[in-house]
Structures are given as structure tokens and as C-alpha cells.
Short mmCIF file of C-alpha atoms in Angstrom, two decimals:
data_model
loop_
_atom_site.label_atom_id
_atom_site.label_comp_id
_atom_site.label_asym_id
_atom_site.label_seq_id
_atom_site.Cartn_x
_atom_site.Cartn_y
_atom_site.Cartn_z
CA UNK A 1 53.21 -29.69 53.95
CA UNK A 2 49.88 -28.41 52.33
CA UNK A 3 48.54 -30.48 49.29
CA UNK A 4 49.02 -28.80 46.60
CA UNK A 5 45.78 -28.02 44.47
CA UNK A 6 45.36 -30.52 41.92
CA UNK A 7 42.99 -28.54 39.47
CA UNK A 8 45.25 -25.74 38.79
CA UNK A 9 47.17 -28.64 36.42
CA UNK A 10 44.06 -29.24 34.68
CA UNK A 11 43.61 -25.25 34.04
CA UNK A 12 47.55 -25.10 33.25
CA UNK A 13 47.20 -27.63 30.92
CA UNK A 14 44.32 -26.06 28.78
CA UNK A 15 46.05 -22.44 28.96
CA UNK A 16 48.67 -23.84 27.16
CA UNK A 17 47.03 -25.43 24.95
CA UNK A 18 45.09 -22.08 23.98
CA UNK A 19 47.93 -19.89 25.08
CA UNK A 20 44.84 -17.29 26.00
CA UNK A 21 43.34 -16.64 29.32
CA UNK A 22 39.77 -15.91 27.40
CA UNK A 23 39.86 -19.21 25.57
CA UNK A 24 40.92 -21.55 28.60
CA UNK A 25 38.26 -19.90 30.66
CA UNK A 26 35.34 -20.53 27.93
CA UNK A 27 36.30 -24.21 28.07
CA UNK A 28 36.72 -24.55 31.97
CA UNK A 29 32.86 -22.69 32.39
CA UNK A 30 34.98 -19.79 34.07
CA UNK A 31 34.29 -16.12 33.61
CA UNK A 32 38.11 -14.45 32.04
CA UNK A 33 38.47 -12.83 35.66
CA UNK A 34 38.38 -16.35 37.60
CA UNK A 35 40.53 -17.59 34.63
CA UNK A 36 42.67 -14.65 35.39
CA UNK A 37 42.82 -15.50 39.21
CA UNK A 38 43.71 -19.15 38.57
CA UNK A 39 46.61 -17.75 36.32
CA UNK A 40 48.13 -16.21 39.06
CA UNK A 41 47.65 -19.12 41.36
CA UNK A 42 49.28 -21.25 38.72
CA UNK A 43 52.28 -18.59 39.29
CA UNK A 44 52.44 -18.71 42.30
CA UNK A 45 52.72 -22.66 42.86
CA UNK A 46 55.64 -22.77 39.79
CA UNK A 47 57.52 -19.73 40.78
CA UNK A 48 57.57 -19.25 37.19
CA UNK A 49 55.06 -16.29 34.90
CA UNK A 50 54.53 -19.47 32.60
CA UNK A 51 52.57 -17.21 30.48
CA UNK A 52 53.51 -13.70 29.26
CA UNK A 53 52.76 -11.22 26.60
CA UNK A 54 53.89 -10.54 24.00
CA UNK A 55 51.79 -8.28 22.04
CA UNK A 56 48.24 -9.03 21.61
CA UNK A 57 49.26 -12.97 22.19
CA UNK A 58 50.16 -14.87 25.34
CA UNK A 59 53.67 -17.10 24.76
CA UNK A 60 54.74 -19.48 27.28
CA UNK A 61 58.24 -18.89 28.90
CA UNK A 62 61.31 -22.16 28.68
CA UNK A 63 59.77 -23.63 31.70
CA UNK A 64 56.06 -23.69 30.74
CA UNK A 65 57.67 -25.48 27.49
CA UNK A 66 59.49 -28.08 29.54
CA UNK A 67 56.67 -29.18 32.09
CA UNK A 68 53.88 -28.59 28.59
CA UNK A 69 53.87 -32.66 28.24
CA UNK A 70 54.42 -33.76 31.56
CA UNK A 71 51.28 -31.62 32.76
CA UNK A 72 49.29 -32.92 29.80
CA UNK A 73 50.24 -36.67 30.57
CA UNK A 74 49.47 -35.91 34.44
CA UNK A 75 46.27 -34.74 33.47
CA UNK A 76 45.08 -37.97 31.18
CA UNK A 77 46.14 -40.37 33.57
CA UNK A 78 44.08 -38.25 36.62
CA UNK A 79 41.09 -38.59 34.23
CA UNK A 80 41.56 -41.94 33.50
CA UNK A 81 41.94 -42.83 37.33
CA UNK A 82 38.31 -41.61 37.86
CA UNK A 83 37.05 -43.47 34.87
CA UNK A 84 38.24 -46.46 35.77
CA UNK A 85 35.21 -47.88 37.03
CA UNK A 86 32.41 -45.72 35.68
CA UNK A 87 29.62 -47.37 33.79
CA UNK A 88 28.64 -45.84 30.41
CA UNK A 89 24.96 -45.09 30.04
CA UNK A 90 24.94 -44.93 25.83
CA UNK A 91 20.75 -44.17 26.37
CA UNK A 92 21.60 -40.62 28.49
CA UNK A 93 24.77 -40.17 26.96
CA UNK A 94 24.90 -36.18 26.22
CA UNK A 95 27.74 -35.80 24.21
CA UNK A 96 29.22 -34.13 20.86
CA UNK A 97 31.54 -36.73 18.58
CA UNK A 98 33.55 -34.19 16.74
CA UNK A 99 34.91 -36.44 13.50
CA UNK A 100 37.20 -35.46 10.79
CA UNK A 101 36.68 -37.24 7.37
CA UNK A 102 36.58 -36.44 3.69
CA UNK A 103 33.13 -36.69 1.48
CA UNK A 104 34.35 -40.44 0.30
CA UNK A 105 34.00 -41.67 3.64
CA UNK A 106 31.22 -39.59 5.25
CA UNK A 107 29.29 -40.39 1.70
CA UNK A 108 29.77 -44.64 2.44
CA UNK A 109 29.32 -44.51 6.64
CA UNK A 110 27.13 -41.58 7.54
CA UNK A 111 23.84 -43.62 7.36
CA UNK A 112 25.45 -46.42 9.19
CA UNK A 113 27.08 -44.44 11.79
CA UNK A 114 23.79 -42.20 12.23
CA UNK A 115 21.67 -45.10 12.60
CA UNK A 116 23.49 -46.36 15.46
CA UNK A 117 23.35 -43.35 17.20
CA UNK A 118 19.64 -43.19 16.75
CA UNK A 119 19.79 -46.51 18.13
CA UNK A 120 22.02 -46.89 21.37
CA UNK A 121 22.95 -42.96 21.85
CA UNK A 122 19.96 -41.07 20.82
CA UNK A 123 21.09 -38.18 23.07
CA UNK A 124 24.39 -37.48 21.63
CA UNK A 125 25.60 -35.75 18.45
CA UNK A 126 27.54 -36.43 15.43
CA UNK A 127 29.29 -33.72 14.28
CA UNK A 128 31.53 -34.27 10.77
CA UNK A 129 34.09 -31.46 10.12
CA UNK A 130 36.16 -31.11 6.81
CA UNK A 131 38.85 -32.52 6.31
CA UNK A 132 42.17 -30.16 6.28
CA UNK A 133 45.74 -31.12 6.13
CA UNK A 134 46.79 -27.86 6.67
CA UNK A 135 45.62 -27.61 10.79
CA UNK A 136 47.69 -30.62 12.14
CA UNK A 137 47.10 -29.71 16.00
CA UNK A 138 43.61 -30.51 15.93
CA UNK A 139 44.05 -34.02 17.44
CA UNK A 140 46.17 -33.06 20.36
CA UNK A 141 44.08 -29.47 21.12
CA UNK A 142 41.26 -31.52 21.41
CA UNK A 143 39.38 -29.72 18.32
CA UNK A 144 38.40 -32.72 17.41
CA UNK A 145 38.44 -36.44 18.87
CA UNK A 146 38.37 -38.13 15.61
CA UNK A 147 40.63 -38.32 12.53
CA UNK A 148 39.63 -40.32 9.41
CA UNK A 149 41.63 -40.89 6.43
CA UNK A 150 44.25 -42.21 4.41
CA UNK A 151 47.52 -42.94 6.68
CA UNK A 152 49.92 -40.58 7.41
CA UNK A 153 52.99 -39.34 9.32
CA UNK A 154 51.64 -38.08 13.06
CA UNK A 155 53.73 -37.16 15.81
CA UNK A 156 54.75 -40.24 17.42
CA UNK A 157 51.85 -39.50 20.34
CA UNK A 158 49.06 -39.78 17.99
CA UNK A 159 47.06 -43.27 18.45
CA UNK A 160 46.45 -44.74 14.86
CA UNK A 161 44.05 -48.16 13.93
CA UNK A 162 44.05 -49.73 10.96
CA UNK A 163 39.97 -49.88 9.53
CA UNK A 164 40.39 -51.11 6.08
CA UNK A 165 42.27 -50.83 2.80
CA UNK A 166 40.71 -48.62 0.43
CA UNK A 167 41.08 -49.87 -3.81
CA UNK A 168 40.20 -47.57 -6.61
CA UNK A 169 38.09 -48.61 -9.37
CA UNK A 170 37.12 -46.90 -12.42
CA UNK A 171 33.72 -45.04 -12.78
CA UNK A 172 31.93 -43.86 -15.69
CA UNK A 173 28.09 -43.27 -16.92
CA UNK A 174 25.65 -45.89 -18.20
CA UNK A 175 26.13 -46.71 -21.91
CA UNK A 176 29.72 -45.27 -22.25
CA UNK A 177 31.51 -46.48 -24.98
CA UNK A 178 34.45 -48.20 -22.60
CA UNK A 179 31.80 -50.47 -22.32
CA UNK A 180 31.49 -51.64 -25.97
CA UNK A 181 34.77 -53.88 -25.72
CA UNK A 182 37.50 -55.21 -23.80
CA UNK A 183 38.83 -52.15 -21.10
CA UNK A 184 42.62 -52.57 -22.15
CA UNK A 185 45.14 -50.44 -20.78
CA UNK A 186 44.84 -48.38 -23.99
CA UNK A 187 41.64 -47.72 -24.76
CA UNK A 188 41.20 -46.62 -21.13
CA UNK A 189 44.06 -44.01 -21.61
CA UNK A 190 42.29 -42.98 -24.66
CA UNK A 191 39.18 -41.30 -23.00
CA UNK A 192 39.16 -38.28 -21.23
CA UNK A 193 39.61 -38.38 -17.42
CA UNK A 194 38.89 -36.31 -14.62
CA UNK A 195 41.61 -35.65 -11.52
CA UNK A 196 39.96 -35.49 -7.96
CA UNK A 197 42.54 -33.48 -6.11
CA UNK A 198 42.04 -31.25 -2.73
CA UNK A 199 45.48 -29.80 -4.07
CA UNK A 200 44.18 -29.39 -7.92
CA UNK A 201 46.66 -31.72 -9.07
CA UNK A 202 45.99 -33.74 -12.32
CA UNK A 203 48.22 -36.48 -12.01
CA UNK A 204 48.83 -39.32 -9.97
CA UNK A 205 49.53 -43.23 -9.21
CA UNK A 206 47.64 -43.66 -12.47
CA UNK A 207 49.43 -41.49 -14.69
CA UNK A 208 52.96 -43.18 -13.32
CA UNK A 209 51.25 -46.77 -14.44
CA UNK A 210 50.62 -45.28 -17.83
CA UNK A 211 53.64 -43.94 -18.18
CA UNK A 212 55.80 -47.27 -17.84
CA UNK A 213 53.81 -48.47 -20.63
CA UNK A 214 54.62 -45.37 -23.10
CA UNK A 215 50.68 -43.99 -22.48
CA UNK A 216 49.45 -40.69 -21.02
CA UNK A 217 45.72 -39.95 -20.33
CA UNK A 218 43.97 -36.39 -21.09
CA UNK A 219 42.56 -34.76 -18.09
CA UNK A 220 40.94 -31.50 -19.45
CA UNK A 221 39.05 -31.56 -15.88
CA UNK A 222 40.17 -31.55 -12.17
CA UNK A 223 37.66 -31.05 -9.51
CA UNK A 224 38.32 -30.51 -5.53
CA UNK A 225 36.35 -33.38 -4.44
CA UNK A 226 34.53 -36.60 -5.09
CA UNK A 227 31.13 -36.12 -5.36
CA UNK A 228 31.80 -32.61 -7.41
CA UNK A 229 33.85 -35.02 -10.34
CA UNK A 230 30.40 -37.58 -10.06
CA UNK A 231 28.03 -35.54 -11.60
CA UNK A 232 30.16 -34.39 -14.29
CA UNK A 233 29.96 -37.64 -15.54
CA UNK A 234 26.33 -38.07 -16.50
CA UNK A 235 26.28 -36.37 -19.39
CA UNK A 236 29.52 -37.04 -21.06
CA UNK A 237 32.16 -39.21 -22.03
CA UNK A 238 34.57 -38.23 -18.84
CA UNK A 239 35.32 -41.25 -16.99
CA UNK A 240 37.15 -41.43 -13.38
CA UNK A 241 38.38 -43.03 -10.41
CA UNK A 242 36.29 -44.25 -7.61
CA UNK A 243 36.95 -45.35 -4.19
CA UNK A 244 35.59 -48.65 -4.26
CA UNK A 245 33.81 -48.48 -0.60
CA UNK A 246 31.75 -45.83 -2.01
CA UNK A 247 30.35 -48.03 -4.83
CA UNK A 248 27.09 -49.12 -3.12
CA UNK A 249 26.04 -45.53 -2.56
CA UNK A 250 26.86 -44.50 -6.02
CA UNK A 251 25.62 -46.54 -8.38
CA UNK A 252 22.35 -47.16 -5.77
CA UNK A 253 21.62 -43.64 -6.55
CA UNK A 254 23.24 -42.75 -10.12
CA UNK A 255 23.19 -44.36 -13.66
CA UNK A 256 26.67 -45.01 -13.30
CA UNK A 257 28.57 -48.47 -13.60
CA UNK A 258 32.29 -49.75 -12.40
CA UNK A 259 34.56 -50.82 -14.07
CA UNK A 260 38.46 -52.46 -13.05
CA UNK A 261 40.97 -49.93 -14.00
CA UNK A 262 43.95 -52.05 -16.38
CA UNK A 263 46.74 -50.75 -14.48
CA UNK A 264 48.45 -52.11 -11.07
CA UNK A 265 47.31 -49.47 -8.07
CA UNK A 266 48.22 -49.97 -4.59
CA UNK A 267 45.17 -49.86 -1.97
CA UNK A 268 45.25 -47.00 0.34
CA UNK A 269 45.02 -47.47 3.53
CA UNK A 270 42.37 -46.02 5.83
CA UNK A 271 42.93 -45.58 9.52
CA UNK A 272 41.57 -43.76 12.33
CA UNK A 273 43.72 -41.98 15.11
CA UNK A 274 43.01 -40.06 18.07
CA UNK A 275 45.09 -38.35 20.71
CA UNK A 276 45.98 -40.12 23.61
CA UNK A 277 43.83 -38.13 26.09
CA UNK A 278 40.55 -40.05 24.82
CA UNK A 279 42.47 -43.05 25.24
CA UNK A 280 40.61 -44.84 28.60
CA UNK A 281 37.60 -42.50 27.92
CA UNK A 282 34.84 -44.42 27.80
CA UNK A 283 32.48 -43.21 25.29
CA UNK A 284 35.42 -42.39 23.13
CA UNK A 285 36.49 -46.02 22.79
CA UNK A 286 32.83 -46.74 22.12
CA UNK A 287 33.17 -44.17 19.57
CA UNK A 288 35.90 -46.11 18.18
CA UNK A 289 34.69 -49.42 18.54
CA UNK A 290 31.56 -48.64 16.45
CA UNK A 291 33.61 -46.85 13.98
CA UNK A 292 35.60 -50.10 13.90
CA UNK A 293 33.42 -52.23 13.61
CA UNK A 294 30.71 -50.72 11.22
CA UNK A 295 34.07 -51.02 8.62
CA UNK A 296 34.70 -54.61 9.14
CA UNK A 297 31.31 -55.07 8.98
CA UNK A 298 31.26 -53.25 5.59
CA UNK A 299 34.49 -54.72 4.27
CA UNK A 300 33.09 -58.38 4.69
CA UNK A 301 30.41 -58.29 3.00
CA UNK A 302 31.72 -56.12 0.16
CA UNK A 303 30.50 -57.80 -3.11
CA UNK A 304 32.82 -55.44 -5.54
CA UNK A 305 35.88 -57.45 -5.08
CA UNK A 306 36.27 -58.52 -9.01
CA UNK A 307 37.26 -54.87 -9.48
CA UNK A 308 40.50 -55.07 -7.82
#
């Protein structure tokens, strides 16, 4: 019987995850003709078109959708087999770390994170891309080998780890008059807020606290991000929510000061997750490790517990 050739489930695998022959050959270093050739090998060995047109797109036919995640789990465990034993080199390490994360967390880690790099991986990249909860298959495409962020429902594949619980504080500039007294519940209802939403929504945990107690805060302003809401506090009476990881940064670099928000708020909790084809990949659980521990590290020594 003649073995069968291996490689053409590694270049089945990626056409179907880019369900184009131009796509898969960019990322296996193939010209689209060779790509093209291997496509019809692949045919050949399944007795099956596993890709065909329809219009300008390429859509894989019932059996290319049954063997999608056996091929994919063949693949990661082939990998893994010739990883076993390899050695990471960190100090020739060539290699782009493609990491998802909103402004709150890139804003309290990207120093950290970059300094190690500098330090034990000098030849590799870090590459932070926005955060969007709109593209969900960018974990298992392989788009990017990072997620970081508050936890949510994956698809039961996805690898998730716990890295710390994030608590919100409130935030407001230097010689605001929420300082003059006592922050009760309802004089901190009574200034004006601003809403952080990616959605533009202006209520939130907060607002259902208040509203238990027969208060509602004014929000005449809702910005998309973090570090956008920040500066609108300088110069006025606006006061907002904080994640309270971020605080070092912040007031380091602003006349800004904390403050404990007077209302019960559950901590969010941060995680990172990762498909399971980086799982035995060596400099990916590096990756992860330093990730990991760089938040420990962080949450330890935190010296803004009173505000929670």
C-alpha cells in the first residue's frame, strides 16, 4: 500500500480554513498554481471535490464539513509530535505574537510585556490588535494567537485561563468637589457621569445599584473607550469609572485621584484563551506563561485594594 502523503492534510486543513486557493497558498509560501495542484491532489486522495464554487467564493461540499475537525485535530497533534522535544531559543526567537486586548489592558501591561521582550526575546514582535466582538473566528483561523478580556461564552474548543479579577473604582480630577465630604451613595449620583461603552450604551451595573436605592445618575456623555472618557475629565466636573489595574498608569501620569464607588459591583473577570492548536507550542505557552505571570505579579503587589 503506498503511504499516503501526509502534507496534503496540513494544506487541506488551511484551505478550509480560508475556503480560497489564493489565501491558503500565501500562508503555505506556495505560488496559487502549486496551491492549485495540491487541490487536486487533495481530490484525488478523498475521492471527494471538497472544495467547489460557487460564485466568486469557494464552499466546501458535506464531506469536507464532516472530516473539517478531524483534519484540524490530526494536524495539531502532528505538530505537537515534532515539538515534543525541541528546545526554545527565546534569544533567536523570530516570531510575531499577534494579541487581542482592549486600551484598559494594553494601557496597564504594554511596558511590562515590552520590556520582557526586550529582555529574553529581543528578536520577536509584539503585535496588539483591537479588540472586536463582532469577528469571533479569529482564535480558531489562527488570526490571532491571543485573546484578552473580560470572560465570555467560546465554543467549547477554545482554551480559557483565569489572570485576575478586574474591580472598578471611581475616577475624577484633582480638587473635585466629591472630594469636599463623605462620597455617599447620593452625592455620587448627583454629579454628572460619563458611560465608557464600545456599544454607546449609557447604562450599566451602576445604574441597576442606583436604581434599588430610588437614585439615577446623569450621563450627558458616553465615549467609545477608556482613555477617550480620561481626558474629558480634566477640566470639568464629569467623574467616571475606572478599571482599577489601570490606576498606577493613570494617576502616575494625570492630576486625577480614585475614589471607592458607594455601590456593590461585582469584579470582572479577566482571562486569556487561545485555540487549541498553540496548545504544546512552545513559544506560545511561553507567551502565556509571561502573560500569566506579569498579572500575578501585578495583582500582588497592587496597593489600591481600599477601593474595593
Amino acid at each position: 500500500m503506498k503511504h499516503p502523503d501526509l502534507n496534503l492534510l496540513i494544506a487541506l486543513n488551511i484551505l478550509l480554513e480560508e475556503g480560497s486557493v489564493a489565501k491558503a497558498a500565501e500562508r503555505m509560501h506556495l505560488s496559487a498554481p502549486a496551491m492549485s495542484r495540491t487541490l487536486t491532489r487533495i481530490r484525488l486522495a478523498f475521492h471527494d471535490p471538497i472544495l467547489v464554487r460557487a460564485g466568486r467564493k469557494l464552499v466546501p461540499t458535506p464531506k469536507a464539513l464532516e472530516l473539517k475537525e478531524q483534519i484540524k485535530q490530526a494536524v495539531i497533534q502532528s505538530v505537537g509530535l515534532f515539538q515534543a522535544n525541541h528546545v526554545l531559543d527565546l534569544k533567536t526567537l523570530k516570531r510575531n505574537f499577534t494579541l487581542r486586548a482592549n486600551e484598559v489592558f494594553i494601557g496597564a501591561f504594554e511596558q511590562a510585556i515590552l520590556e520582557k521582550f526586550r529582555e529574553l526575546a529581543p528578536q520577536s514582535q509584539l503585535r496588539f490588535v483591537p479588540e472586536n466582538d463582532i469577528d469571533d473566528d479569529a482564535l480558531r483561523e489562527g488570526r490571532i494567537e491571543l485573546f484578552i478580556g473580560a470572560l465570555q461564552n467560546f465554543e467549547p474548543v477554545i482554551k480559557v485561563q483565569r489572570l485576575f479579577d478586574s474591580y472598578q473604582v471611581g475616577l475624577a480630577r484633582e480638587g473635585h468637589p466629591i472630594f469636599n465630604q463623605p462620597i455617599t451613595v447620593e452625592n455620587y449620583a448627583s454629579y454628572e457621569h460619563i458611560s465608557i461603552s464600545r456599544r454607546a450604551r449609557d447604562r450599566g451595573p451602576i445604574d441597576v445599584e442606583l436604581a434599588e436605592l430610588g437614585l439615577e445618575r446623569k450621563i450627558p456623555l458616553v465615549k467609545h473607550n477608556f482613555l477617550a472618557g480620561v481626558f474629558s475629565l480634566l477640566n470639568s466636573d464629569l467623574i467616571m469609572g475606572c478599571p482599577e489595574h489601570l490606576l498606577p498608569v493613570v494617576l502616575q501620569e494625570l492630576p486625577l485621584k480614585a475614589f471607592s464607588i458607594p455601590v456593590p459591583l461585582k469584579p470582572v473577570t479577566i482571562i486569556q484563551a487561545w485555540h487549541p492548536q498553540f496548545d504544546n507550542d512552545l513559544a506560545h505557552k511561553w507567551f502565556r506563561r509571561l502573560i500569566k505571570d506579569l498579572c500575578m505579579e501585578k495583582e500582588k503587589n497592587s496597593s489600591y485594594r481600599d477601593y474595593h
